[in-house]
């Protein structure tokens, strides 16, 4: 079978599974295959289905990445964005989510730790996704996966300050949970979407950022050299948040980590969670809040968080630099993607650019003023 005929077969299967027209299923598949992390956690779908059916004694009627089916695709997402997060429809009750951790960096022990953290959150009545089975972690070909309950309602709209208030209050509740041993005490707070190669404390985001730059250093030309050197300097001199107050925290906390309806949301995506400086999660929530309806949303975030936690003077002092920690990760990734795609990256565009420094200073001032009200 040729590569082209194999692609058409996969597109037809996708159309049957999702109810899409063939042309739309094919377009979605082409888009998915262009995503940066589409192959970071590979799996074979037929083998996965058979494994889950045997292990859990269920009959699966459908198993697809959550972005494949328009009916389950989160608001604002796109095909290939969450390739290793699958919706499992089966004869045992409500659908499940299965998350695959199959990169060369992923450890089964870390997935088992995810389940332990979810149990801890359930014990403390924190609104998060819940494990779907008493034995939620299973291993296929030496790599782990975890099953959780599918939550109805989809991703809530981030247009209302009320949603940002709710997100911030939940984050503060998370940060006030008691310390514990085991997985709850593991290093956490960094992004793990790249395959878990830099999972751990927020400082790992800087290691990942530098790795993105180094991976394309040999492609840097005169047109991209200025941005490359500026980004490298930003990474080398960034604040890693070490030494600030710590708590159990989330690795990617913003409205895309929420599922449900406003007033009754649950937080999902706990693979990057663990103990680490608490400020980066709040900073990322603030940074995303400022992207739309900024003044009202930023004010809502600080009001919600301040219901349970008052930031220290040092946290306020270091907030401007921490506000750019995750944007720097995103921009270094974007730089790599641009060079690999043959596009010249522009210095004055994207999540992180020279103007981002003064933007973060203004945002930190606004956040501090809102916290004092």
Short mmCIF file of C-alpha atoms in Angstrom, two decimals:
data_model
loop_
_atom_site.label_atom_id
_atom_site.label_comp_id
_atom_site.label_asym_id
_atom_site.label_seq_id
_atom_site.Cartn_x
_atom_site.Cartn_y
_atom_site.Cartn_z
CA UNK A 1 0.00 0.00 0.00
CA UNK A 2 1.38 3.41 -0.94
CA UNK A 3 1.74 6.22 1.57
CA UNK A 4 -1.00 8.19 -0.24
CA UNK A 5 -3.49 5.29 -0.23
CA UNK A 6 -2.74 4.64 3.45
CA UNK A 7 -3.49 8.29 4.23
CA UNK A 8 -6.80 8.08 2.36
CA UNK A 9 -7.73 4.94 4.28
CA UNK A 10 -7.04 6.67 7.61
CA UNK A 11 -9.09 9.67 6.47
CA UNK A 12 -12.03 7.40 5.55
CA UNK A 13 -11.84 5.67 8.92
CA UNK A 14 -11.76 9.06 10.63
CA UNK A 15 -14.82 10.19 8.66
CA UNK A 16 -16.75 7.07 9.69
CA UNK A 17 -15.78 7.44 13.35
CA UNK A 18 -16.62 11.14 13.62
CA UNK A 19 -19.53 11.44 11.19
CA UNK A 20 -17.63 14.06 9.17
CA UNK A 21 -17.59 14.29 5.42
CA UNK A 22 -14.49 12.72 3.90
CA UNK A 23 -13.12 16.07 2.72
CA UNK A 24 -13.36 17.59 6.21
CA UNK A 25 -11.91 14.49 7.87
CA UNK A 26 -9.01 14.60 5.42
CA UNK A 27 -8.41 18.31 6.04
CA UNK A 28 -8.44 17.74 9.81
CA UNK A 29 -5.99 14.86 9.46
CA UNK A 30 -3.63 16.98 7.37
CA UNK A 31 -3.80 19.74 10.01
CA UNK A 32 -3.17 17.27 12.83
CA UNK A 33 -0.10 15.87 11.10
CA UNK A 34 1.44 19.35 10.97
CA UNK A 35 1.27 19.89 14.74
CA UNK A 36 4.54 20.23 16.63
CA UNK A 37 3.97 17.47 19.19
CA UNK A 38 1.83 15.11 17.12
CA UNK A 39 4.42 12.31 17.41
CA UNK A 40 5.84 13.09 20.85
CA UNK A 41 3.81 10.33 22.53
CA UNK A 42 3.17 7.69 19.87
CA UNK A 43 0.80 4.75 20.18
CA UNK A 44 -0.83 2.16 17.96
CA UNK A 45 -4.59 2.61 18.21
CA UNK A 46 -5.60 -0.99 17.46
CA UNK A 47 -3.21 -2.35 20.09
CA UNK A 48 -4.34 0.30 22.58
CA UNK A 49 -8.01 -0.61 22.10
CA UNK A 50 -7.29 -4.31 22.56
CA UNK A 51 -5.21 -3.64 25.66
CA UNK A 52 -7.88 -1.54 27.35
CA UNK A 53 -10.63 -4.03 26.50
CA UNK A 54 -8.65 -6.91 27.97
CA UNK A 55 -7.42 -5.07 31.05
CA UNK A 56 -10.75 -3.52 32.03
CA UNK A 57 -13.07 -6.21 30.62
CA UNK A 58 -14.99 -3.69 28.52
CA UNK A 59 -16.11 -3.47 24.90
CA UNK A 60 -14.99 -0.23 23.25
CA UNK A 61 -17.23 1.25 20.57
CA UNK A 62 -15.03 4.28 19.85
CA UNK A 63 -11.57 5.47 20.83
CA UNK A 64 -10.34 8.74 19.30
CA UNK A 65 -8.07 11.63 20.26
CA UNK A 66 -10.29 14.26 21.88
CA UNK A 67 -9.57 16.75 19.08
CA UNK A 68 -10.44 14.32 16.27
CA UNK A 69 -14.19 14.39 16.83
CA UNK A 70 -15.88 17.82 16.56
CA UNK A 71 -18.36 16.60 19.19
CA UNK A 72 -15.63 16.27 21.84
CA UNK A 73 -13.09 18.83 20.59
CA UNK A 74 -12.56 21.48 23.32
CA UNK A 75 -13.63 25.02 22.49
CA UNK A 76 -10.77 26.80 20.74
CA UNK A 77 -8.74 23.64 20.11
CA UNK A 78 -7.85 22.04 16.77
CA UNK A 79 -6.99 18.61 15.35
CA UNK A 80 -3.67 17.33 16.63
CA UNK A 81 -3.44 19.63 19.65
CA UNK A 82 -3.99 16.83 22.19
CA UNK A 83 -3.00 13.74 20.18
CA UNK A 84 -2.36 11.50 23.20
CA UNK A 85 -5.58 12.39 25.07
CA UNK A 86 -8.33 10.08 23.85
CA UNK A 87 -12.06 9.73 24.49
CA UNK A 88 -13.06 6.12 25.11
CA UNK A 89 -16.71 5.16 24.60
CA UNK A 90 -17.49 1.72 25.97
CA UNK A 91 -20.22 -0.54 27.29
CA UNK A 92 -19.28 -0.07 30.94
CA UNK A 93 -20.98 3.29 31.50
CA UNK A 94 -19.94 6.88 30.95
CA UNK A 95 -17.05 7.61 28.56
CA UNK A 96 -13.48 7.76 29.82
CA UNK A 97 -10.47 9.84 29.01
CA UNK A 98 -7.25 7.90 28.51
CA UNK A 99 -3.98 9.80 28.52
CA UNK A 100 -1.00 8.10 26.91
CA UNK A 101 2.53 8.72 28.22
CA UNK A 102 4.73 6.92 25.71
CA UNK A 103 7.66 9.24 24.98
CA UNK A 104 11.18 8.08 25.70
CA UNK A 105 11.20 10.45 28.69
CA UNK A 106 7.90 9.31 30.23
CA UNK A 107 8.07 7.10 33.31
CA UNK A 108 5.32 4.77 34.51
CA UNK A 109 6.05 5.92 38.07
CA UNK A 110 5.16 9.48 37.07
CA UNK A 111 1.80 8.32 35.67
CA UNK A 112 1.16 6.40 38.89
CA UNK A 113 1.95 9.64 40.68
CA UNK A 114 -0.70 11.40 38.61
CA UNK A 115 -3.27 8.93 39.92
CA UNK A 116 -2.05 9.47 43.47
CA UNK A 117 -2.44 13.24 43.11
CA UNK A 118 -5.96 12.84 41.69
CA UNK A 119 -6.89 10.69 44.69
CA UNK A 120 -5.43 13.35 47.01
CA UNK A 121 -7.49 16.05 45.30
CA UNK A 122 -10.64 13.94 45.58
CA UNK A 123 -9.99 13.36 49.29
CA UNK A 124 -9.86 17.12 49.78
CA UNK A 125 -12.95 17.70 47.61
CA UNK A 126 -11.00 19.76 45.10
CA UNK A 127 -12.86 19.96 41.77
CA UNK A 128 -10.57 18.06 39.42
CA UNK A 129 -10.97 15.18 37.01
CA UNK A 130 -11.49 11.86 38.82
CA UNK A 131 -9.98 8.47 38.14
CA UNK A 132 -12.33 6.20 36.21
CA UNK A 133 -11.37 2.87 37.79
CA UNK A 134 -9.88 1.53 41.01
CA UNK A 135 -6.89 0.49 38.88
CA UNK A 136 -6.51 3.64 36.77
CA UNK A 137 -2.95 3.15 35.50
CA UNK A 138 -2.03 0.39 33.11
CA UNK A 139 1.10 -0.34 31.09
CA UNK A 140 1.45 -1.21 27.40
CA UNK A 141 4.86 -1.87 25.86
CA UNK A 142 6.55 -0.48 28.95
CA UNK A 143 4.71 2.85 28.91
CA UNK A 144 1.94 4.06 31.18
CA UNK A 145 -1.54 5.41 30.63
CA UNK A 146 -4.24 6.65 32.98
CA UNK A 147 -8.03 6.54 32.67
CA UNK A 148 -10.21 9.30 34.12
CA UNK A 149 -13.90 10.11 33.85
CA UNK A 150 -15.02 12.15 30.87
CA UNK A 151 -16.51 15.44 32.08
CA UNK A 152 -19.52 16.81 30.23
CA UNK A 153 -19.85 20.47 29.34
CA UNK A 154 -16.68 21.02 27.37
CA UNK A 155 -14.31 23.91 27.86
CA UNK A 156 -16.02 27.02 29.29
CA UNK A 157 -15.85 30.37 27.56
CA UNK A 158 -13.17 32.68 28.95
CA UNK A 159 -15.06 35.82 27.96
CA UNK A 160 -16.51 36.52 31.41
CA UNK A 161 -14.54 37.89 34.40
CA UNK A 162 -16.59 35.49 36.52
CA UNK A 163 -14.75 32.54 34.96
CA UNK A 164 -11.36 34.12 35.71
CA UNK A 165 -12.45 34.76 39.30
CA UNK A 166 -13.50 31.12 39.66
CA UNK A 167 -10.23 29.88 38.15
CA UNK A 168 -8.18 32.06 40.49
CA UNK A 169 -10.10 31.08 43.59
CA UNK A 170 -9.62 27.40 42.74
CA UNK A 171 -5.91 27.98 42.22
CA UNK A 172 -5.66 29.57 45.66
CA UNK A 173 -7.56 26.64 47.14
CA UNK A 174 -5.09 24.29 45.48
CA UNK A 175 -2.19 26.27 46.90
CA UNK A 176 -3.62 26.06 50.43
CA UNK A 177 -4.01 22.27 50.47
CA UNK A 178 -1.89 20.59 53.15
CA UNK A 179 1.55 19.24 52.33
CA UNK A 180 1.78 15.47 51.91
CA UNK A 181 4.29 12.77 51.09
CA UNK A 182 4.54 10.71 47.92
CA UNK A 183 3.58 12.14 44.55
CA UNK A 184 2.06 15.24 46.13
CA UNK A 185 5.60 16.19 47.14
CA UNK A 186 7.20 15.49 43.74
CA UNK A 187 8.62 18.36 41.69
CA UNK A 188 5.92 20.08 39.65
CA UNK A 189 4.79 23.25 37.94
CA UNK A 190 6.51 23.00 34.53
CA UNK A 191 4.84 22.41 31.17
CA UNK A 192 5.00 18.77 30.05
CA UNK A 193 3.29 18.97 26.65
CA UNK A 194 6.59 18.40 24.81
CA UNK A 195 6.62 14.73 25.83
CA UNK A 196 7.69 15.16 29.43
CA UNK A 197 11.35 15.77 28.62
CA UNK A 198 11.46 18.73 31.01
CA UNK A 199 8.82 17.82 33.56
CA UNK A 200 9.39 19.12 37.09
CA UNK A 201 9.66 22.53 38.72
CA UNK A 202 9.01 25.74 36.74
CA UNK A 203 12.74 26.18 36.15
CA UNK A 204 12.47 23.24 33.75
CA UNK A 205 10.54 25.54 31.41
CA UNK A 206 13.78 27.46 30.97
CA UNK A 207 15.70 24.28 30.20
CA UNK A 208 13.04 23.40 27.62
CA UNK A 209 13.18 26.90 26.14
CA UNK A 210 16.92 26.65 25.66
CA UNK A 211 16.59 23.19 24.13
CA UNK A 212 14.09 24.56 21.58
CA UNK A 213 16.62 27.22 20.55
CA UNK A 214 19.62 24.90 20.47
CA UNK A 215 17.74 22.40 18.29
CA UNK A 216 17.58 24.91 15.42
CA UNK A 217 20.78 26.85 16.03
CA UNK A 218 22.30 25.54 12.80
CA UNK A 219 19.35 27.00 10.85
CA UNK A 220 19.73 30.54 12.18
CA UNK A 221 20.59 32.99 9.40
CA UNK A 222 20.98 36.75 9.17
CA UNK A 223 17.21 37.27 9.13
CA UNK A 224 16.62 35.30 12.35
CA UNK A 225 19.87 35.95 14.24
CA UNK A 226 18.64 39.01 16.13
CA UNK A 227 15.62 37.24 17.57
CA UNK A 228 17.63 34.10 18.31
CA UNK A 229 20.21 36.02 20.33
CA UNK A 230 17.56 38.09 22.09
CA UNK A 231 15.59 34.99 23.10
CA UNK A 232 18.74 33.19 24.24
CA UNK A 233 19.64 36.17 26.41
CA UNK A 234 16.15 36.21 27.89
CA UNK A 235 16.38 32.52 28.80
CA UNK A 236 19.85 32.88 30.32
CA UNK A 237 18.74 35.77 32.52
CA UNK A 238 15.18 34.69 33.35
CA UNK A 239 13.82 34.35 36.88
CA UNK A 240 13.16 30.67 37.63
CA UNK A 241 10.97 31.45 40.69
CA UNK A 242 13.20 29.43 43.01
CA UNK A 243 13.16 30.56 46.63
CA UNK A 244 9.53 31.71 46.54
CA UNK A 245 6.71 30.15 48.62
CA UNK A 246 5.78 26.66 47.47
CA UNK A 247 2.64 24.56 47.23
CA UNK A 248 1.05 21.74 45.27
CA UNK A 249 0.61 23.44 41.91
CA UNK A 250 -0.52 22.86 38.32
CA UNK A 251 1.76 22.85 35.29
CA UNK A 252 -0.46 24.77 32.81
CA UNK A 253 -3.10 26.69 34.72
CA UNK A 254 -5.41 28.80 32.58
CA UNK A 255 -8.97 28.36 31.22
CA UNK A 256 -7.91 25.62 28.82
CA UNK A 257 -7.27 23.48 31.91
CA UNK A 258 -10.94 23.83 32.89
CA UNK A 259 -13.88 21.65 31.87
CA UNK A 260 -17.53 22.09 32.75
CA UNK A 261 -19.83 25.06 33.10
CA UNK A 262 -19.03 28.36 34.86
CA UNK A 263 -19.74 27.98 38.53
CA UNK A 264 -19.13 24.23 38.32
CA UNK A 265 -15.79 23.70 36.59
CA UNK A 266 -13.21 21.00 37.17
CA UNK A 267 -9.48 21.28 36.51
CA UNK A 268 -7.85 18.70 34.22
CA UNK A 269 -4.37 17.92 32.91
CA UNK A 270 -2.39 17.11 36.07
CA UNK A 271 0.67 15.45 34.49
CA UNK A 272 2.84 18.50 35.22
CA UNK A 273 1.57 18.92 38.76
CA UNK A 274 3.59 18.62 41.94
CA UNK A 275 5.22 20.80 44.53
CA UNK A 276 6.96 23.95 43.36
CA UNK A 277 6.86 27.74 43.57
CA UNK A 278 3.23 28.82 43.52
CA UNK A 279 3.70 32.15 41.71
CA UNK A 280 4.27 30.83 38.13
CA UNK A 281 0.79 29.29 37.95
CA UNK A 282 -0.82 32.54 39.09
CA UNK A 283 1.41 34.52 36.72
CA UNK A 284 0.35 32.42 33.74
CA UNK A 285 -3.31 32.85 34.70
CA UNK A 286 -2.76 36.62 34.89
CA UNK A 287 -0.89 36.69 31.61
CA UNK A 288 -3.67 34.87 29.77
CA UNK A 289 -6.31 37.00 31.53
CA UNK A 290 -4.67 40.11 30.14
CA UNK A 291 -5.06 38.89 26.56
CA UNK A 292 -8.76 39.84 26.42
CA UNK A 293 -10.89 42.25 28.44
CA UNK A 294 -7.65 42.69 30.35
CA UNK A 295 -8.50 45.12 33.13
CA UNK A 296 -11.65 43.31 34.24
CA UNK A 297 -10.14 39.83 33.97
CA UNK A 298 -6.91 40.72 35.77
CA UNK A 299 -8.90 42.34 38.55
CA UNK A 300 -11.07 39.22 38.79
CA UNK A 301 -8.01 36.95 39.03
CA UNK A 302 -6.50 38.92 41.88
CA UNK A 303 -9.81 39.16 43.75
CA UNK A 304 -10.34 35.42 43.42
CA UNK A 305 -6.82 34.45 44.46
CA UNK A 306 -6.75 36.94 47.33
CA UNK A 307 -9.79 35.32 48.92
CA UNK A 308 -7.42 32.65 50.24
CA UNK A 309 -3.82 33.84 49.71
CA UNK A 310 -1.98 37.12 50.05
CA UNK A 311 1.22 37.21 48.01
CA UNK A 312 4.42 38.05 49.84
CA UNK A 313 6.37 41.23 49.14
CA UNK A 314 9.04 39.18 47.36
CA UNK A 315 6.41 37.55 45.14
CA UNK A 316 5.10 40.98 44.14
CA UNK A 317 8.66 42.17 43.50
CA UNK A 318 9.43 39.21 41.23
CA UNK A 319 6.04 39.05 39.53
CA UNK A 320 7.09 41.13 36.45
CA UNK A 321 9.76 38.62 35.47
CA UNK A 322 7.69 35.55 36.37
CA UNK A 323 4.86 36.85 34.16
CA UNK A 324 7.10 36.17 31.15
CA UNK A 325 8.28 32.70 32.19
CA UNK A 326 5.69 30.69 30.23
CA UNK A 327 5.45 33.18 27.35
CA UNK A 328 9.21 32.72 26.92
CA UNK A 329 8.70 28.94 26.64
CA UNK A 330 6.01 29.50 24.02
CA UNK A 331 8.07 31.96 22.02
CA UNK A 332 11.16 29.74 21.95
CA UNK A 333 8.96 26.90 20.75
CA UNK A 334 7.44 29.22 18.16
CA UNK A 335 10.92 30.24 17.01
CA UNK A 336 11.83 26.59 16.46
CA UNK A 337 8.60 25.96 14.57
CA UNK A 338 9.14 29.01 12.36
CA UNK A 339 12.65 27.97 11.35
CA UNK A 340 11.60 24.38 10.74
CA UNK A 341 8.75 25.65 8.54
CA UNK A 342 11.04 28.00 6.64
CA UNK A 343 9.37 31.15 8.00
CA UNK A 344 11.50 34.10 9.17
CA UNK A 345 10.62 34.81 12.83
CA UNK A 346 10.02 38.47 13.60
CA UNK A 347 11.50 40.11 16.70
CA UNK A 348 8.46 42.27 17.44
CA UNK A 349 5.76 39.61 17.37
CA UNK A 350 4.56 36.67 19.42
CA UNK A 351 4.17 35.90 23.12
CA UNK A 352 7.61 37.20 24.01
CA UNK A 353 9.18 40.28 22.41
CA UNK A 354 11.02 43.37 23.66
CA UNK A 355 7.72 45.10 24.46
CA UNK A 356 6.77 42.16 26.71
CA UNK A 357 9.10 43.41 29.44
CA UNK A 358 7.28 46.73 29.93
CA UNK A 359 3.94 44.97 29.40
CA UNK A 360 4.72 42.63 32.30
CA UNK A 361 5.74 45.54 34.51
CA UNK A 362 2.42 47.28 33.86
CA UNK A 363 0.50 44.06 34.41
CA UNK A 364 2.28 43.41 37.72
CA UNK A 365 1.46 46.94 38.88
CA UNK A 366 -2.18 46.42 37.97
CA UNK A 367 -2.28 43.05 39.76
CA UNK A 368 -0.74 44.53 42.91
CA UNK A 369 -3.26 47.37 42.92
CA UNK A 370 -6.15 44.91 42.50
CA UNK A 371 -4.86 42.80 45.38
CA UNK A 372 -4.89 45.82 47.69
CA UNK A 373 -8.54 46.67 47.03
#
